Coordinates of C-alpha atoms in Angstrom, one line a residue:
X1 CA -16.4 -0.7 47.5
X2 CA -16.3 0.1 43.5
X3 CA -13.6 2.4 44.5
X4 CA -11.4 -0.6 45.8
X5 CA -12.0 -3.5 43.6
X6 CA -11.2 -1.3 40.5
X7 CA -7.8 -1.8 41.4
X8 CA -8.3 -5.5 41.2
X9 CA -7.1 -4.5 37.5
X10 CA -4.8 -7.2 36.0
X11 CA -5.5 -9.9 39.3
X12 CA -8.9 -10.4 37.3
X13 CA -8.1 -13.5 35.7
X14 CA -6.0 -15.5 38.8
X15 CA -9.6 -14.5 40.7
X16 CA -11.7 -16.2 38.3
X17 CA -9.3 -19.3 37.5
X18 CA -9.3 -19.7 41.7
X19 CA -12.8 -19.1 41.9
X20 CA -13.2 -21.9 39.1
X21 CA -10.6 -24.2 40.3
X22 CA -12.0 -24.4 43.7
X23 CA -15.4 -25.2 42.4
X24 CA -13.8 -28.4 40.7
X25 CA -12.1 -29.2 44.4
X26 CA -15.1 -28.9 45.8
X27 CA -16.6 -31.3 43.6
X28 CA -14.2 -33.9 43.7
X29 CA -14.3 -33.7 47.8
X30 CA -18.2 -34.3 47.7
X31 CA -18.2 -37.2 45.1
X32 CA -15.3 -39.2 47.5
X33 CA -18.0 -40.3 49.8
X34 CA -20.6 -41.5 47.5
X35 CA -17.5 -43.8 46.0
X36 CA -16.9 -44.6 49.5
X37 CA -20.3 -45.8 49.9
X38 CA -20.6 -47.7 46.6
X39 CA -17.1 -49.6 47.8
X40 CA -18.2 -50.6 51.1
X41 CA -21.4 -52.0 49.3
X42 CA -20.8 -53.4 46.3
X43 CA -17.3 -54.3 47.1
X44 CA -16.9 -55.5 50.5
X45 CA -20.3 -56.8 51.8
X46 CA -20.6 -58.2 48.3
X47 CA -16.8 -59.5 48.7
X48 CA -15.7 -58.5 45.2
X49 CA -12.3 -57.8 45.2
X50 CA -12.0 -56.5 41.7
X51 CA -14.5 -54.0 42.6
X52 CA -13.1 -52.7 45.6
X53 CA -9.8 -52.0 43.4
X54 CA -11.8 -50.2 40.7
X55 CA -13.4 -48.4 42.7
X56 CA -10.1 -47.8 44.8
X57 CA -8.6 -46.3 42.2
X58 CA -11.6 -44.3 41.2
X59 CA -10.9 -42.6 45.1
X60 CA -7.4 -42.4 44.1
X61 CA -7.9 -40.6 41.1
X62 CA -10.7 -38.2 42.5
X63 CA -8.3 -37.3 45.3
X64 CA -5.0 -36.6 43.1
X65 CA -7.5 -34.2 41.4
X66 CA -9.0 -32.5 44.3
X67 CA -5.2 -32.2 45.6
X68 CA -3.8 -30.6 42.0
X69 CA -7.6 -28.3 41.5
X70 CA -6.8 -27.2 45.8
X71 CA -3.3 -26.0 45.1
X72 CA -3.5 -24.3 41.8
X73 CA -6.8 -23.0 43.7
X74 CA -4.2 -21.2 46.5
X75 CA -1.6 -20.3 44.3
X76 CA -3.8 -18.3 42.3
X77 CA -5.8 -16.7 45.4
X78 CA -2.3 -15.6 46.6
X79 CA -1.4 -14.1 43.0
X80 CA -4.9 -12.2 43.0
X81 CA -4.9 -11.4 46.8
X82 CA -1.2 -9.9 47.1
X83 CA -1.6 -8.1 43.4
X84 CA -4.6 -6.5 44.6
X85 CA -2.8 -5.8 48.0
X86 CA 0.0 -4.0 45.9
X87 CA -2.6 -2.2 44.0
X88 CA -4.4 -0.6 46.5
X89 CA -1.2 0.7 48.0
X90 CA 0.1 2.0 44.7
X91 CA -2.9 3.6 44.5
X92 CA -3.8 5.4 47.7
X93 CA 0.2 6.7 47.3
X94 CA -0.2 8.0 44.0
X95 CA -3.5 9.4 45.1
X96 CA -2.0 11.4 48.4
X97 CA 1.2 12.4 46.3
X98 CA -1.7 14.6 44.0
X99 CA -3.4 15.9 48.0
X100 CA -2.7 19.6 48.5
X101 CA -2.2 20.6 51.7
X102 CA -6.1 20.7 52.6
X103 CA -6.3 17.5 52.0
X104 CA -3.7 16.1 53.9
X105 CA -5.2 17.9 56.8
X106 CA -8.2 15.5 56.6
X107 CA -6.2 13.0 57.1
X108 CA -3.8 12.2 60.2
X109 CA -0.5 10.6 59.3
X110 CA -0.9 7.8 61.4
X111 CA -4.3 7.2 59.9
X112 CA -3.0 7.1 56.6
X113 CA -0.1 4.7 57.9
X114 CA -3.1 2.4 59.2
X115 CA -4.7 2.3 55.9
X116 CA -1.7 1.3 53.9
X117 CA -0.1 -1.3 56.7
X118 CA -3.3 -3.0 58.8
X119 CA -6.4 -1.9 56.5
X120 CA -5.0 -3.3 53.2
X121 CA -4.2 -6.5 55.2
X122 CA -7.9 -7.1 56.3
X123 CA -8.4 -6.8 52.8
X124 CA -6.0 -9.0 51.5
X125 CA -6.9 -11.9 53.5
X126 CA -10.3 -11.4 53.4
X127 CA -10.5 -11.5 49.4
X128 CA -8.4 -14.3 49.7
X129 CA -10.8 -15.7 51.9
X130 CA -13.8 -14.7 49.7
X131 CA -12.3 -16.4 46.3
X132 CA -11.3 -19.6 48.6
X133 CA -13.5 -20.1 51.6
X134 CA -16.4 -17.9 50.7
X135 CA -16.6 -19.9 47.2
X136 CA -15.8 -23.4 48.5
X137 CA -18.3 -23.6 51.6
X138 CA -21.5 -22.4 50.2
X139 CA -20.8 -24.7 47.2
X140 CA -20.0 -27.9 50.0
X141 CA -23.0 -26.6 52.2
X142 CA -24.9 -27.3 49.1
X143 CA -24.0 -30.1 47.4
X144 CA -23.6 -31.9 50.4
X145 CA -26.9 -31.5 51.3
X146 CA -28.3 -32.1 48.1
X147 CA -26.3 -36.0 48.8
X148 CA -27.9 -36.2 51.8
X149 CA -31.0 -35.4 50.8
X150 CA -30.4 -38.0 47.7
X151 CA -29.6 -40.8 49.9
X152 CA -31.9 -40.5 52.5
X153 CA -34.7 -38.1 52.7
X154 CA -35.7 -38.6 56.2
X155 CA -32.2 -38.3 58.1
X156 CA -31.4 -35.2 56.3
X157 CA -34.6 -33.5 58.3
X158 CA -31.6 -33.7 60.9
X159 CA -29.5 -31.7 59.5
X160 CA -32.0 -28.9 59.3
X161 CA -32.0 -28.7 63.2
X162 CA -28.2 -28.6 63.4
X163 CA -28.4 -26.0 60.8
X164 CA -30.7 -23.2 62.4
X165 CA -29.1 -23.9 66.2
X166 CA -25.8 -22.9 64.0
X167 CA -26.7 -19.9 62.2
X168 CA -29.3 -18.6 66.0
X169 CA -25.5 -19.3 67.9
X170 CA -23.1 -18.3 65.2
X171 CA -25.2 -15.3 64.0
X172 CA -25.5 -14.2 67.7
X173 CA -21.8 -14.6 68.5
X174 CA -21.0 -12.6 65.2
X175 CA -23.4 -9.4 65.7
X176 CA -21.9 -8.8 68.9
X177 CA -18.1 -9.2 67.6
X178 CA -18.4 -6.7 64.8
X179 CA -19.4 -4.3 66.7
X180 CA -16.0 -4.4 68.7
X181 CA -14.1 -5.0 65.6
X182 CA -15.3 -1.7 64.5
X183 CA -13.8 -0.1 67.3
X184 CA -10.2 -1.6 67.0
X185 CA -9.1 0.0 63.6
X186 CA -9.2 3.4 65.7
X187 CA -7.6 2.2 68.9
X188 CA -4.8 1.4 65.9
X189 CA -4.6 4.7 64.8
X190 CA -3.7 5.9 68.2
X191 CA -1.2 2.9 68.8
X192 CA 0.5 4.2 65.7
X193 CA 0.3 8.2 66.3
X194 CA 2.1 7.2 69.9
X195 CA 4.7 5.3 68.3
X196 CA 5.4 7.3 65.5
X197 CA 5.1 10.7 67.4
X198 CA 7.7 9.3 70.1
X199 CA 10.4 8.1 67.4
X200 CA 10.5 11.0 65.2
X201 CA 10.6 13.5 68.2
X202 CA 13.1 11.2 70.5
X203 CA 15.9 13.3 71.1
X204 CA 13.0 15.6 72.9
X205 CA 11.5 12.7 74.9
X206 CA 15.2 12.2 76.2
X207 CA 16.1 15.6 76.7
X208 CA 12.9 16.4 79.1
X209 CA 13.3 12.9 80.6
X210 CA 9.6 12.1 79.7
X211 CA 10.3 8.2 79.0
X212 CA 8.1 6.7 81.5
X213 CA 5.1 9.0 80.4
X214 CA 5.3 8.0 77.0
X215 CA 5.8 4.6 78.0
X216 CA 2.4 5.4 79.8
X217 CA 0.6 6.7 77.2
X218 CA 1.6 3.3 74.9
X219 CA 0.9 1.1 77.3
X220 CA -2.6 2.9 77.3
X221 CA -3.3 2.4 73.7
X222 CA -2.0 -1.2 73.9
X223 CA -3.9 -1.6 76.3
X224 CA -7.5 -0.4 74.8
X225 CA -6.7 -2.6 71.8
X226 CA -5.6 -5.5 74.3
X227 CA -9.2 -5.3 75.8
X228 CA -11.2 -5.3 72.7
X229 CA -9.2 -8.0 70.7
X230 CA -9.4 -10.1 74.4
X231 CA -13.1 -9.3 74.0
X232 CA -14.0 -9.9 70.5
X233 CA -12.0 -13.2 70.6
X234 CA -13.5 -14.2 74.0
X235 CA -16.8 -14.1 72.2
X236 CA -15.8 -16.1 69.0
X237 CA -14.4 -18.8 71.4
X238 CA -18.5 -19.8 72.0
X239 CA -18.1 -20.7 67.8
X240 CA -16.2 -24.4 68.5
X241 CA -18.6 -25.4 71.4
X242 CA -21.9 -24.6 69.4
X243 CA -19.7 -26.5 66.6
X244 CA -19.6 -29.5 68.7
X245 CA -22.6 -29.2 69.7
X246 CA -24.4 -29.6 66.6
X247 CA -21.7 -32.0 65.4
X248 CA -22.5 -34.3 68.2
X249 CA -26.1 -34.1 67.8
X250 CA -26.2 -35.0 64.1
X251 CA -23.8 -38.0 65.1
X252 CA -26.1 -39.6 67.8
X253 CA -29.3 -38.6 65.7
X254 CA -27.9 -39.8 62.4
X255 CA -26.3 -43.2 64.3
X256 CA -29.9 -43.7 66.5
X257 CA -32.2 -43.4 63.5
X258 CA -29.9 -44.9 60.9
X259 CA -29.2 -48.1 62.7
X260 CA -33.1 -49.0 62.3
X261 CA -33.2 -48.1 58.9
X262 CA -30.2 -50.3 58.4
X263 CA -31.9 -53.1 60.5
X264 CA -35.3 -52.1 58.4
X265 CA -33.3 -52.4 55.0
X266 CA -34.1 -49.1 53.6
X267 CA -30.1 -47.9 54.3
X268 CA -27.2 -49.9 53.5
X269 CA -24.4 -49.1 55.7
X270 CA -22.2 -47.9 53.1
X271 CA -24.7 -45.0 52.6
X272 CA -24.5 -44.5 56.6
X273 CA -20.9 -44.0 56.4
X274 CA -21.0 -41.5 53.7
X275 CA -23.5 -39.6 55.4
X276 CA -21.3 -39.3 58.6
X277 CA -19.0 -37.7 55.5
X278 CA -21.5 -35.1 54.4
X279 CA -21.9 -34.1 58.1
X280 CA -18.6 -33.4 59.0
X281 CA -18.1 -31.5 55.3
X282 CA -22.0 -29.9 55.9
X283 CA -21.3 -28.8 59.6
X284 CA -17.7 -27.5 58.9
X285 CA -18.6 -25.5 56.1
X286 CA -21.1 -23.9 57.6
X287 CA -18.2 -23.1 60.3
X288 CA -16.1 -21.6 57.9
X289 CA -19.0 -19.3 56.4
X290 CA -19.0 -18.0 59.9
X291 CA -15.6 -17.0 60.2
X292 CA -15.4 -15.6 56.9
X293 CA -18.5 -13.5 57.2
X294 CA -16.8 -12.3 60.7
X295 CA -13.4 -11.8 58.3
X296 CA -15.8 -9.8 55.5
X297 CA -17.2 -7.9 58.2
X298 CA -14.3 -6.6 59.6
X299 CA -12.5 -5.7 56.4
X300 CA -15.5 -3.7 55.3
X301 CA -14.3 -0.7 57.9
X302 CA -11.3 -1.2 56.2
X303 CA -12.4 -1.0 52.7
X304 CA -14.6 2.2 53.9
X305 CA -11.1 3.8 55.2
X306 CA -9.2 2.9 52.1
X307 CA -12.1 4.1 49.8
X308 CA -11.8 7.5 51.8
X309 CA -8.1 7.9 50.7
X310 CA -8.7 6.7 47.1
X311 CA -12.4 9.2 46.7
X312 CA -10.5 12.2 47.8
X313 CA -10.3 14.8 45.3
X314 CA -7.4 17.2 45.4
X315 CA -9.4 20.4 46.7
X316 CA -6.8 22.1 43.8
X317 CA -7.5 21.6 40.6
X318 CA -5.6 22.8 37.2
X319 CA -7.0 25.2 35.2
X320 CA -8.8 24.7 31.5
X321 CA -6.1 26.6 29.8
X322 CA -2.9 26.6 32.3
X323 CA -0.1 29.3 32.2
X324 CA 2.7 27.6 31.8
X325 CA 5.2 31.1 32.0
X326 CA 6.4 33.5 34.7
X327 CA 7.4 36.7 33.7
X328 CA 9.1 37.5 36.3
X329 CA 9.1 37.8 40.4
X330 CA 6.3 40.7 41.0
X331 CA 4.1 39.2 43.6
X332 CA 1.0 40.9 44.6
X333 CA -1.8 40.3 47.1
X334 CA -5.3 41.8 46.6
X335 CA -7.3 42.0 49.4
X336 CA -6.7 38.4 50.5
X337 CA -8.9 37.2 53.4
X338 CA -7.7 32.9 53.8
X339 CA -8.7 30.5 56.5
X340 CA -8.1 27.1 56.9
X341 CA -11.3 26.3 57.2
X342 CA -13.8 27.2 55.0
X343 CA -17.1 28.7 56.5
X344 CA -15.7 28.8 59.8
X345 CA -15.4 32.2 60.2
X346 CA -12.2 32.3 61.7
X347 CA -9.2 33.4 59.0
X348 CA -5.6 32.8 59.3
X349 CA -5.1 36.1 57.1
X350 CA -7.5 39.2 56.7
X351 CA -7.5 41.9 54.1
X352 CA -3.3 41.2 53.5
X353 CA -2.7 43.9 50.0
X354 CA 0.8 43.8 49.5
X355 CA 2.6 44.2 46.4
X356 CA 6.6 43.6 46.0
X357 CA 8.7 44.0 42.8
X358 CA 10.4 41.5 41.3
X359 CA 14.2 41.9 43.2
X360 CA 12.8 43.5 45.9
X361 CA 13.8 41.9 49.0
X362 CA 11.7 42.2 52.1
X363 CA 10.6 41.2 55.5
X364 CA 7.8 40.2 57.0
X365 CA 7.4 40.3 61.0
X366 CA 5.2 39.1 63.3
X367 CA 4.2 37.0 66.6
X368 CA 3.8 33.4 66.4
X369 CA 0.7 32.4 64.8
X370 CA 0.3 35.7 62.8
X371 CA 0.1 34.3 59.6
X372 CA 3.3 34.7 58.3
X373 CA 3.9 31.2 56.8
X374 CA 0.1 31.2 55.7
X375 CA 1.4 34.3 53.3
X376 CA 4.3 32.5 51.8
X377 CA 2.1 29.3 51.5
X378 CA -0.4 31.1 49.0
X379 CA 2.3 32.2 46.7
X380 CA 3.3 28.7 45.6
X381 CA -0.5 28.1 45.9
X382 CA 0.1 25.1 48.4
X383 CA -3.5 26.8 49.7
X384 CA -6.0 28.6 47.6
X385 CA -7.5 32.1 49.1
X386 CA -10.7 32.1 50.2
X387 CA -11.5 36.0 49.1
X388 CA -9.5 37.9 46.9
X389 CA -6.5 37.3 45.2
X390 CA -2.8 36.2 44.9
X391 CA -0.7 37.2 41.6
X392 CA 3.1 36.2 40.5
X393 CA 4.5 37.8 37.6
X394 CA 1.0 39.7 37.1
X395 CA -1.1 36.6 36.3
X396 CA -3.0 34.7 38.9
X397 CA -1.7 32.1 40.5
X398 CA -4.7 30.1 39.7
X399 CA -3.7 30.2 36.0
X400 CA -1.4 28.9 36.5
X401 CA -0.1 25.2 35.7
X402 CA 0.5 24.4 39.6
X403 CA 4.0 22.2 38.7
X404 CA 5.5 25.4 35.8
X405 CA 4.3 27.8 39.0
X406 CA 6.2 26.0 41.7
X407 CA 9.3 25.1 40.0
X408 CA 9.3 29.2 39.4
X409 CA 8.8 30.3 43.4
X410 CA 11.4 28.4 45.6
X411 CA 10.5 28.2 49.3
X412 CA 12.0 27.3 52.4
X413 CA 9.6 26.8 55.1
X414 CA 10.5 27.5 58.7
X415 CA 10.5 22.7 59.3
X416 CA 12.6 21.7 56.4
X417 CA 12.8 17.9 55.4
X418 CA 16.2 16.1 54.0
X419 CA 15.8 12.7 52.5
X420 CA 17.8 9.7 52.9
X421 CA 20.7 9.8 50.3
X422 CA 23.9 11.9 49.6
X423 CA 24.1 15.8 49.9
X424 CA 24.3 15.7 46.7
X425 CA 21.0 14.1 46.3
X426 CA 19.3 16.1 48.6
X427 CA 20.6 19.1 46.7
X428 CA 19.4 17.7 43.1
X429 CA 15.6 17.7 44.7
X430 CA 15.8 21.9 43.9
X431 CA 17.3 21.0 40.4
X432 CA 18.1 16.8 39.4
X433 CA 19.7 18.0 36.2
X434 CA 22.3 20.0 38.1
X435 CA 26.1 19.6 37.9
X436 CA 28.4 18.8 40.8
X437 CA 30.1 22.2 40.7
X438 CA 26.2 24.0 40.7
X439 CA 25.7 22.1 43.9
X440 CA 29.2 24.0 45.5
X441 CA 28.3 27.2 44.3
X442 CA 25.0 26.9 45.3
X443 CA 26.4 25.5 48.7
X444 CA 28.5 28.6 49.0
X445 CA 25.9 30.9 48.4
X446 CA 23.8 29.2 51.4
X447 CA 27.3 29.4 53.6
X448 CA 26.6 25.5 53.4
X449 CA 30.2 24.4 52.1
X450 CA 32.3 25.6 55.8
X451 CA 30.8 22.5 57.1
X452 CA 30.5 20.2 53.9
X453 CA 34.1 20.4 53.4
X454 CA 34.2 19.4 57.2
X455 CA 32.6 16.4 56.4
X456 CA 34.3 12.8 55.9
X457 CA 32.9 12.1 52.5
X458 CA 32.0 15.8 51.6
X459 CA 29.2 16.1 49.3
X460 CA 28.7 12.9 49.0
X461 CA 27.9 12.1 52.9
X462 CA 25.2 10.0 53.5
X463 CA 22.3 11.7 55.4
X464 CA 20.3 9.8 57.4
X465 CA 16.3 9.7 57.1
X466 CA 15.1 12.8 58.0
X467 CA 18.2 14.7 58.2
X468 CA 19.3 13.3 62.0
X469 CA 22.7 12.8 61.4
X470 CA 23.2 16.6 60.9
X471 CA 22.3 20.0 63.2
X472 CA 19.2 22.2 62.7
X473 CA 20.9 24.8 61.4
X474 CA 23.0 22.8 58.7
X475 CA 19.5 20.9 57.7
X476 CA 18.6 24.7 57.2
X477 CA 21.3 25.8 55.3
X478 CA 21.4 22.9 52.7
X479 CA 17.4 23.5 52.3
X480 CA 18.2 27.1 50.8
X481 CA 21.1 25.6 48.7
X482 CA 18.2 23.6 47.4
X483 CA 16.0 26.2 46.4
X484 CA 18.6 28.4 45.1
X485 CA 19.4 25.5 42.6
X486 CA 15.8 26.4 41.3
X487 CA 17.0 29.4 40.2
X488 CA 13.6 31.0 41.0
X489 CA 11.5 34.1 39.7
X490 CA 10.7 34.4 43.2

């Protein structure tokens, strides 16, 4: 939780001007029925028309504030609620960006497309809900008690019933909802893996004619979160009949007992009707505390997710005194035993000693799953070892700074990405300072150009998100212009 609200940052001040701003609402709201009592008193069953006009005007006044304190109330709890919103993305994206590749294993994609898009919604609304509702109905609960108890001791008893059958009902209803709420957020997680997994892999869902089994398998996960939110909801629908319930009974208790007291002269019915007032406002807020402790409840699942992305630690970490130099492209592997997982006893490479000269070109061969892009992973230290060693230009490649390392070792992995923009933009990714004509000869050097010259626009066709608009083998052959822009040691 500390994790998440330190990104509350510059939003501090909109929270606490809200927070204050709705206190003032709230207190105009409770003193309009105690005016309305002293009008209907003083004023019309005295039949004082200059006193029904001041005090007119006093309700006037008291509701053009509670109107202006409300809406300045809102604006800022949408400042505060969004900024924070924006915050927490910006941070859990800067905080991945720094992940190594261990640590993006923790995490599936979808899962971490969850806790940017639905999680940090729950917790949007619910801290707006928090510096709005959660602030103004405890405060109404309160004072409007505190009235009815001022003006009349022995009705308010009433109050207390209506009260405790809210909070047995409510509180009920509520323990049994949260339970299924804390099942939906990974019933999300699946709806998203289905979705995204079928769109980026689309042209093979067509090609095998597998459309109606994915369609299945999204109906499926619909379908689960169909069933809980039908569930959950189904269960919160009991809130507006124990509602009216203790609504009505406060009604036909306060009307029964305060119709003697009227007709005994100890309650004048000016004070009756403001106490219907402070039921309504009494009874309703303790509605809203019930929905916003529901609203809480479910964005603390949330807030644990997020605060999982935001408390990971990249699992590498720089060195106290960084190597910032390569001398040149001599890689060497000592004994190196790696696995994926650590402890587990089962490694992806096992006592690999190799050693290759800078220049020296070479080949590495073997079946699939043999490790072969495990190797090339440690050299750019995208992994660490787990025994033994890894060395480029004879240092370790734990000395070295991990940004000076990898902008020496250029790699191009066996699935290649191309971002949306240009060729050209694509191309600066390996070097952004390079010039037009270093793109071409790097181009020819990758036997990229026979195709880019092919091209409409040339180097300065668009490519579409993920490289779709262009064949496998092009996306590869423009991924090793890229790295030959580098102009790697190795």
């Amino acid at each position: 939780m500390r994790q998440v609200l330190k990104q509350l940052k510059q939003y501090k001040r909109d929270t606490f001007l809200c927070i204050t701003l709705t206190g003032l609402e709230v207190v105009m709201e409770i003193l309009l029925p105690f005016v309305t009592s002293l009008l209907i008193d003083r004023g019309l069953e005295a039949g004082s028309l200059p006193t029904v006009y001041r005090y007119g005007i006093v309700m006037v006044a008291l509701a053009f504030l509670s109107l202006i304190f409300g809406a300045l109330g809102g604006k800022f709890a949408a400042s505060a609620a969004s900024g924070f919103s924006a915050n927490l993305r910006e941070a859990i994206y800067r905080n991945i960006q720094t992940f190594s590749f261990s640590n993006i294993d923790k995490f599936s994609v979808p899962g971490l497309v969850t806790r940017m898009t639905t999680d940090i919604t729950n917790v949007q609304n619910a801290f707006m809900m928090i510096i709005r509702i959660a602030v103004r109905s405890p405060l109404m609960l309160i004072f409007s008690f505190a009235m009815c108890l001022y003006i009349s001791p022995q009705l308010s008893s009433m109050f207390l019933i209506a009260v405790a059958f809210l909070i047995v009902a409510i509180g009920g209803i509520m323990v049994a909802t949260l339970k299924i709420f804390n099942q939906v957020f990974h019933k999300y997680d699946d709806l998203n893996a289905s979705v995204q997994e079928n769109i980026s892999a689309i042209r093979v869902v067509k090609a095998f004619v597998r459309e109606d089994y994915e369609n299945s398998k999204f109906a499926k996960a619909a379908q689960n979160l169909y069933r809980l939110f039908t569930k959950a909801e189904g269960l919160l629908a009991f809130n507006s009949p124990a509602m009216m319930v203790a609504v009505y009974f406060c009604i036909i208790s306060v009307s029964w007992f305060g119709a003697q007291l009227i007709v005994g002269g100890t309650l004048s019915s000016g004070d009756l009707t403001s106490l219907f007032s402070y039921i309504m406002s009494l009874l309703m807020s303790l509605m809203m505390l019930s929905m916003v402790v529901v609203m809480i409840s479910m964005s603390l699942a949330s807030v644990r997710r997020i605060g999982q992305v935001l408390a990971e630690t990249p699992d590498l970490h720089e060195p106290e005194q960084p190597v910032t130099e390569v001398a040149d492209g001599r890689i060497d592997f000592y004994h190196v035993n790696f696995s994926y997982k650590a402890g587990s006893g089962k490694n992806a490479l096992t006592d690999i000693d190799l050693h290759i000269e800078s220049g020296e070109t070479i080949g590495i061969i073997g079946g699939t799953g043999s490790g072969k892009s495990s190797l090339v992973n440690l050299i750019c230290r995208l992994y660490d070892v787990t025994e033994g060693s890894v060395s480029v230009g004879g240092v370790d490649v734990r000395r070295y700074d991990m940004e000076a390392l990898r902008n020496q070792v250029a790699v191009v992995l066996q699935k290649n990405t191309l971002f949306s923009g240009t060729i050209l933009d694509n191309l600066r990714w390996g070097n952004p300072d390079a010039t037009e004509e270093e793109c071409i000869d790097a181009c020819k050097a990758a036997c990229a150009d026979e195709f880019i010259d092919r091209m409409p626009d040339g180097y300065h066709t668009r490519i579409e998100r993920g490289g779709a608009n262009v064949s496998g083998g092009q996306k590869q052959r423009l991924c090793i212009a890229r790295a030959l822009l580098k102009s790697p040691r190795c």
